[in-house]
Amino acid sequence: MPVEDVGSIRNLGIVGQGGVGKTALGETMLFDGGATTRIGRLDDGTSAFGHEPEEVRRQLTLTTAFHHLTWRKHDVTLLDMPGYANFVPDALACMCAASGLVFVLAAAHGEIKVEAENLWQRADQLQLGRIAFVTKMDRERADFAAAVDDLKTILGAKAVPIQLPLGAAETFRGVIDLVGMRALVAKENGTMAEEPIPADMQADAKAAREQLMELVAEADDELLEKYLDAGALTTEEIQHALHVGTVAGKLVPVLCGSSAKNIGIPPLLDAIVSYLPSPADRGEAEGRDPKIREPISRRPAIDEPFSALVFKTIVDPFAGKLSVFRVLSGRVNADATVLNVSRDAKERFGHLFKLEGKKQQAIAYAIAGEIVAVPKLKETASGDTLADEKAPILYPGLIEIPTSMSFAVEPKSKGDEEKATLALHKMMEEDLTLHVTRDAETREIILSGVGQLHIEVAVEKLKRKYGVEVTLKAPKVPYRETIKGRAEAQGKLKKQSGGRGQFADTWLKVESLPRGSGFEFVDAIVGGVVPRQFIPAVEKGIREALGEGILAHYPVVDVRATLYDGSFHAVDSSEMAFKIAASLGFKAAMSQAKPILLEPVMTMEIAVPDDCMGDVIGDLNSCRGKVLGVDTKAGGQVIRALVPMAEVLKYAADLRSMTSGRGSFTIGFDHYDEVPAHLTEKIVKEAEAARAAKA
């Protein structure tokens, strides 16, 4: 049934760290909402969210999946978001499409990890209203009060419990609704029945409701005044305050339950439609005029011009590309022609779909607030703005997530390089945290991602979806060669054995230049000992010789070569002869001028918790790093350092181990520096071995 009212829409992001049961919760919500006839599972491939084989095999969500249900005449779109570190960036990007969140956490103390903190911070940035759901209350060590305390102390949430659990672990059987002051007890048929609050829980429930009234009253000045005067609030006043406080981000209602036993899910759905914001509650979408660049905005209303943000792309080798977008204003029909404002290109719609896992439900139109998909758009990519061509607006794109780990990709079958590159670029359309480049120097295909697991999953998808098998290797370090001294040498070519021969004679002086200077050629010939027409060939011969040094065959940099003497033959000399002679002379002089290896040194900023700073700095020192300084930030420290690239090719895994996943870093090239002598010998041997293997 088409949606007619923006206020009845809920775009619900289900977020939380990996392993807390987000997908299981979503499956149970779909079942209780009548969208499915059975509760699907990720581990046996029956999930209604349509998870891919890589997700089923690992039993974890790798990318945001979509489905929808109807509850109390509200259209609820569920966004099942990943929570493991390597895949959280997808959730961080897709959260911009949510109008509210259910933040899922396990019912045990001290289990909130850095992924949950990152998701919470992103929700703060987007000013998204949240409900917290403490799941797995049927498990051992389940502790609702401890989970609420973690919300307050670790995430800084204004957590407001609106339920108490009835029992815990194996005795968990329902919840006490503190707003309506009633018990909701699970029955064998999967429903929840209303009962009086048990006598042994009445005192706890009364005290918890008093605290609830006090907390919600603080979110509204008028209610606070009434509460202070009367000492109580009505059920309707509490519900209103919870809605207002949640929409404003001042309160986080906390509920509990068990997805496995289907306990507490209907009350959660009630809370979602009652307390979380609709797109209409979120206010205007801010953008700018694409021509004059002035700020403009659109109300989330049907009578506004159409505009939308494409926040995700799904690519199937057989079905083609699906562009998933949230309509931010107006209404759009399934056969519409719209403007891609980001690329100044018109796009023609053929169909509109509501997503149901791997399936789609065709719809005739979509209104402000809805999340829908359109297939086979030619120009559109994630982050693009679509709009009515008569009223264009350009919205900010998606957040950029830096990559932290790179591998060289080598196809197993010769001739598959182009196929692999094309397939990887298609995968980049789906996954904005994948980056594919080709190193011009090493000629390697470099695949970069958030972490090793992220890249390994990409390689598995590459094989399954596109039939390309590749192996992963550590990328080659782009070493350079230079000299520390100066030397002179002769480069001579003489082939005169009858007929026209080849003759050229050059004398070269080489000397070092400061780091970053590149190459300099000096013509110091006097008296015409080398004719003018051959001097460009000398320079060309030297420049070609720069491509392969004499130590480990890496490019040569930061040298000056001076041509100061030579001789020629009136008949046998040629440009080719002088080019070859100059190359020989340059290499001879290089070998006598104290050649050395240079390595790339990276600048790093590493954010770590206070208690891990000593371990991280100690590790940097062992990696030949140089700590430049430490800056204090909220919740930890930022270490600034210079570290050789060769030492940090796998730093993402090392940092995760040292910080229990709580650290992060950015990295970029800074300069080249000399490789220590003992490492130079090792690098030279490895280069010779690799060269011999190719011969």
PDB file of N, CA and C in Angstrom, residues 491 504-508 519 521-523 525 530-545 561-565 574-583 586:
ATOM      1  N   GLY A 491      82.184   6.529 -20.089  1.00  0.00           N
ATOM      2  CA  GLY A 491      81.241   5.650 -20.761  1.00  0.00           C
ATOM      3  C   GLY A 491      81.585   5.616 -22.229  1.00  0.00           C
ATOM      4  N   ALA A 504      81.094   6.135 -29.495  1.00  0.00           N
ATOM      5  CA  ALA A 504      80.783   7.300 -28.663  1.00  0.00           C
ATOM      6  C   ALA A 504      81.624   7.213 -27.404  1.00  0.00           C
ATOM      7  N   ASP A 505      82.094   8.368 -26.966  1.00  0.00           N
ATOM      8  CA  ASP A 505      82.951   8.416 -25.778  1.00  0.00           C
ATOM      9  C   ASP A 505      82.482   9.578 -24.904  1.00  0.00           C
ATOM     10  N   THR A 506      82.139   9.270 -23.650  1.00  0.00           N
ATOM     11  CA  THR A 506      81.667  10.308 -22.726  1.00  0.00           C
ATOM     12  C   THR A 506      82.412  10.205 -21.410  1.00  0.00           C
ATOM     13  N   TRP A 507      82.655  11.349 -20.807  1.00  0.00           N
ATOM     14  CA  TRP A 507      83.192  11.402 -19.446  1.00  0.00           C
ATOM     15  C   TRP A 507      82.181  12.161 -18.590  1.00  0.00           C
ATOM     16  N   LEU A 508      81.740  11.469 -17.513  1.00  0.00           N
ATOM     17  CA  LEU A 508      80.682  12.013 -16.663  1.00  0.00           C
ATOM     18  C   LEU A 508      81.146  12.169 -15.228  1.00  0.00           C
ATOM     19  N   PHE A 519      66.540  15.140 -10.525  1.00  0.00           N
ATOM     20  CA  PHE A 519      67.733  14.931 -11.366  1.00  0.00           C
ATOM     21  C   PHE A 519      68.090  16.234 -12.074  1.00  0.00           C
ATOM     22  N   PHE A 521      70.874  17.678 -15.092  1.00  0.00           N
ATOM     23  CA  PHE A 521      71.914  17.402 -16.094  1.00  0.00           C
ATOM     24  C   PHE A 521      72.645  18.697 -16.434  1.00  0.00           C
ATOM     25  N   VAL A 522      73.983  18.627 -16.466  1.00  0.00           N
ATOM     26  CA  VAL A 522      74.803  19.801 -16.760  1.00  0.00           C
ATOM     27  C   VAL A 522      75.673  19.509 -17.982  1.00  0.00           C
ATOM     28  N   ASP A 523      75.586  20.376 -18.942  1.00  0.00           N
ATOM     29  CA  ASP A 523      76.439  20.290 -20.140  1.00  0.00           C
ATOM     30  C   ASP A 523      77.649  21.196 -19.924  1.00  0.00           C
ATOM     31  N   ILE A 525      80.608  20.752 -21.768  1.00  0.00           N
ATOM     32  CA  ILE A 525      81.493  20.493 -22.910  1.00  0.00           C
ATOM     33  C   ILE A 525      82.017  21.821 -23.472  1.00  0.00           C
ATOM     34  N   VAL A 530      82.443  16.847 -27.884  1.00  0.00           N
ATOM     35  CA  VAL A 530      81.197  16.123 -28.174  1.00  0.00           C
ATOM     36  C   VAL A 530      80.306  17.101 -28.931  1.00  0.00           C
ATOM     37  N   PRO A 531      79.979  16.802 -30.183  1.00  0.00           N
ATOM     38  CA  PRO A 531      79.187  17.736 -30.984  1.00  0.00           C
ATOM     39  C   PRO A 531      77.831  18.048 -30.350  1.00  0.00           C
ATOM     40  N   ARG A 532      77.348  19.267 -30.607  1.00  0.00           N
ATOM     41  CA  ARG A 532      76.083  19.732 -30.026  1.00  0.00           C
ATOM     42  C   ARG A 532      74.920  18.790 -30.298  1.00  0.00           C
ATOM     43  N   GLN A 533      74.873  18.196 -31.496  1.00  0.00           N
ATOM     44  CA  GLN A 533      73.713  17.381 -31.843  1.00  0.00           C
ATOM     45  C   GLN A 533      73.623  16.091 -31.043  1.00  0.00           C
ATOM     46  N   PHE A 534      74.736  15.699 -30.381  1.00  0.00           N
ATOM     47  CA  PHE A 534      74.716  14.450 -29.622  1.00  0.00           C
ATOM     48  C   PHE A 534      74.466  14.656 -28.123  1.00  0.00           C
ATOM     49  N   ILE A 535      74.520  15.899 -27.672  1.00  0.00           N
ATOM     50  CA  ILE A 535      74.372  16.140 -26.226  1.00  0.00           C
ATOM     51  C   ILE A 535      72.963  15.791 -25.724  1.00  0.00           C
ATOM     52  N   PRO A 536      71.874  16.107 -26.464  1.00  0.00           N
ATOM     53  CA  PRO A 536      70.558  15.639 -26.000  1.00  0.00           C
ATOM     54  C   PRO A 536      70.479  14.122 -25.865  1.00  0.00           C
ATOM     55  N   ALA A 537      71.175  13.387 -26.731  1.00  0.00           N
ATOM     56  CA  ALA A 537      71.176  11.930 -26.623  1.00  0.00           C
ATOM     57  C   ALA A 537      71.883  11.479 -25.353  1.00  0.00           C
ATOM     58  N   VAL A 538      72.949  12.209 -24.969  1.00  0.00           N
ATOM     59  CA  VAL A 538      73.641  11.887 -23.712  1.00  0.00           C
ATOM     60  C   VAL A 538      72.682  12.039 -22.531  1.00  0.00           C
ATOM     61  N   GLU A 539      71.967  13.184 -22.505  1.00  0.00           N
ATOM     62  CA  GLU A 539      71.018  13.396 -21.406  1.00  0.00           C
ATOM     63  C   GLU A 539      69.923  12.328 -21.407  1.00  0.00           C
ATOM     64  N   LYS A 540      69.428  11.971 -22.582  1.00  0.00           N
ATOM     65  CA  LYS A 540      68.388  10.949 -22.671  1.00  0.00           C
ATOM     66  C   LYS A 540      68.892   9.605 -22.175  1.00  0.00           C
ATOM     67  N   GLY A 541      70.127   9.263 -22.519  1.00  0.00           N
ATOM     68  CA  GLY A 541      70.696   8.004 -22.051  1.00  0.00           C
ATOM     69  C   GLY A 541      70.813   7.951 -20.538  1.00  0.00           C
ATOM     70  N   ILE A 542      71.204   9.094 -19.932  1.00  0.00           N
ATOM     71  CA  ILE A 542      71.316   9.140 -18.471  1.00  0.00           C
ATOM     72  C   ILE A 542      69.932   9.037 -17.828  1.00  0.00           C
ATOM     73  N   ARG A 543      68.965   9.772 -18.397  1.00  0.00           N
ATOM     74  CA  ARG A 543      67.610   9.733 -17.821  1.00  0.00           C
ATOM     75  C   ARG A 543      67.025   8.322 -17.879  1.00  0.00           C
ATOM     76  N   GLU A 544      67.276   7.600 -18.949  1.00  0.00           N
ATOM     77  CA  GLU A 544      66.795   6.221 -19.018  1.00  0.00           C
ATOM     78  C   GLU A 544      67.501   5.346 -17.992  1.00  0.00           C
ATOM     79  N   ALA A 545      68.779   5.621 -17.747  1.00  0.00           N
ATOM     80  CA  ALA A 545      69.526   4.847 -16.744  1.00  0.00           C
ATOM     81  C   ALA A 545      69.025   5.120 -15.331  1.00  0.00           C
ATOM     82  N   ALA A 561      74.297  14.974 -12.904  1.00  0.00           N
ATOM     83  CA  ALA A 561      75.256  14.356 -13.826  1.00  0.00           C
ATOM     84  C   ALA A 561      75.803  15.442 -14.748  1.00  0.00           C
ATOM     85  N   THR A 562      77.111  15.534 -14.788  1.00  0.00           N
ATOM     86  CA  THR A 562      77.770  16.555 -15.610  1.00  0.00           C
ATOM     87  C   THR A 562      78.575  15.886 -16.719  1.00  0.00           C
ATOM     88  N   LEU A 563      78.299  16.220 -17.947  1.00  0.00           N
ATOM     89  CA  LEU A 563      79.096  15.771 -19.097  1.00  0.00           C
ATOM     90  C   LEU A 563      80.189  16.812 -19.324  1.00  0.00           C
ATOM     91  N   TYR A 564      81.472  16.404 -19.102  1.00  0.00           N
ATOM     92  CA  TYR A 564      82.541  17.393 -19.173  1.00  0.00           C
ATOM     93  C   TYR A 564      83.608  17.075 -20.218  1.00  0.00           C
ATOM     94  N   ASP A 565      83.578  15.849 -20.799  1.00  0.00           N
ATOM     95  CA  ASP A 565      84.590  15.513 -21.801  1.00  0.00           C
ATOM     96  C   ASP A 565      84.082  14.340 -22.628  1.00  0.00           C
ATOM     97  N   SER A 574      76.798   8.300 -33.494  1.00  0.00           N
ATOM     98  CA  SER A 574      75.369   8.521 -33.728  1.00  0.00           C
ATOM     99  C   SER A 574      74.690   8.851 -32.402  1.00  0.00           C
ATOM    100  N   GLU A 575      73.434   9.302 -32.506  1.00  0.00           N
ATOM    101  CA  GLU A 575      72.676   9.580 -31.282  1.00  0.00           C
ATOM    102  C   GLU A 575      72.527   8.320 -30.430  1.00  0.00           C
ATOM    103  N   MET A 576      72.231   7.195 -31.065  1.00  0.00           N
ATOM    104  CA  MET A 576      72.084   5.943 -30.326  1.00  0.00           C
ATOM    105  C   MET A 576      73.369   5.573 -29.613  1.00  0.00           C
ATOM    106  N   ALA A 577      74.510   5.750 -30.296  1.00  0.00           N
ATOM    107  CA  ALA A 577      75.791   5.402 -29.689  1.00  0.00           C
ATOM    108  C   ALA A 577      76.048   6.253 -28.455  1.00  0.00           C
ATOM    109  N   PHE A 578      75.798   7.553 -28.531  1.00  0.00           N
ATOM    110  CA  PHE A 578      76.038   8.417 -27.369  1.00  0.00           C
ATOM    111  C   PHE A 578      75.036   8.146 -26.245  1.00  0.00           C
ATOM    112  N   LYS A 579      73.821   7.762 -26.612  1.00  0.00           N
ATOM    113  CA  LYS A 579      72.829   7.401 -25.586  1.00  0.00           C
ATOM    114  C   LYS A 579      73.297   6.187 -24.790  1.00  0.00           C
ATOM    115  N   ILE A 580      73.792   5.166 -25.494  1.00  0.00           N
ATOM    116  CA  ILE A 580      74.261   3.953 -24.817  1.00  0.00           C
ATOM    117  C   ILE A 580      75.510   4.252 -24.001  1.00  0.00           C
ATOM    118  N   ALA A 581      76.438   5.006 -24.581  1.00  0.00           N
ATOM    119  CA  ALA A 581      77.675   5.325 -23.875  1.00  0.00           C
ATOM    120  C   ALA A 581      77.395   6.103 -22.595  1.00  0.00           C
ATOM    121  N   ALA A 582      76.486   7.066 -22.647  1.00  0.00           N
ATOM    122  CA  ALA A 582      76.156   7.856 -21.464  1.00  0.00           C
ATOM    123  C   ALA A 582      75.552   6.978 -20.376  1.00  0.00           C
ATOM    124  N   SER A 583      74.696   6.028 -20.770  1.00  0.00           N
ATOM    125  CA  SER A 583      74.100   5.120 -19.792  1.00  0.00           C
ATOM    126  C   SER A 583      75.171   4.295 -19.095  1.00  0.00           C
ATOM    127  N   PHE A 586      77.183   6.578 -16.731  1.00  0.00           N
ATOM    128  CA  PHE A 586      76.446   6.963 -15.528  1.00  0.00           C
ATOM    129  C   PHE A 586      76.445   5.825 -14.500  1.00  0.00           C
TER     130      PHE A 586
END
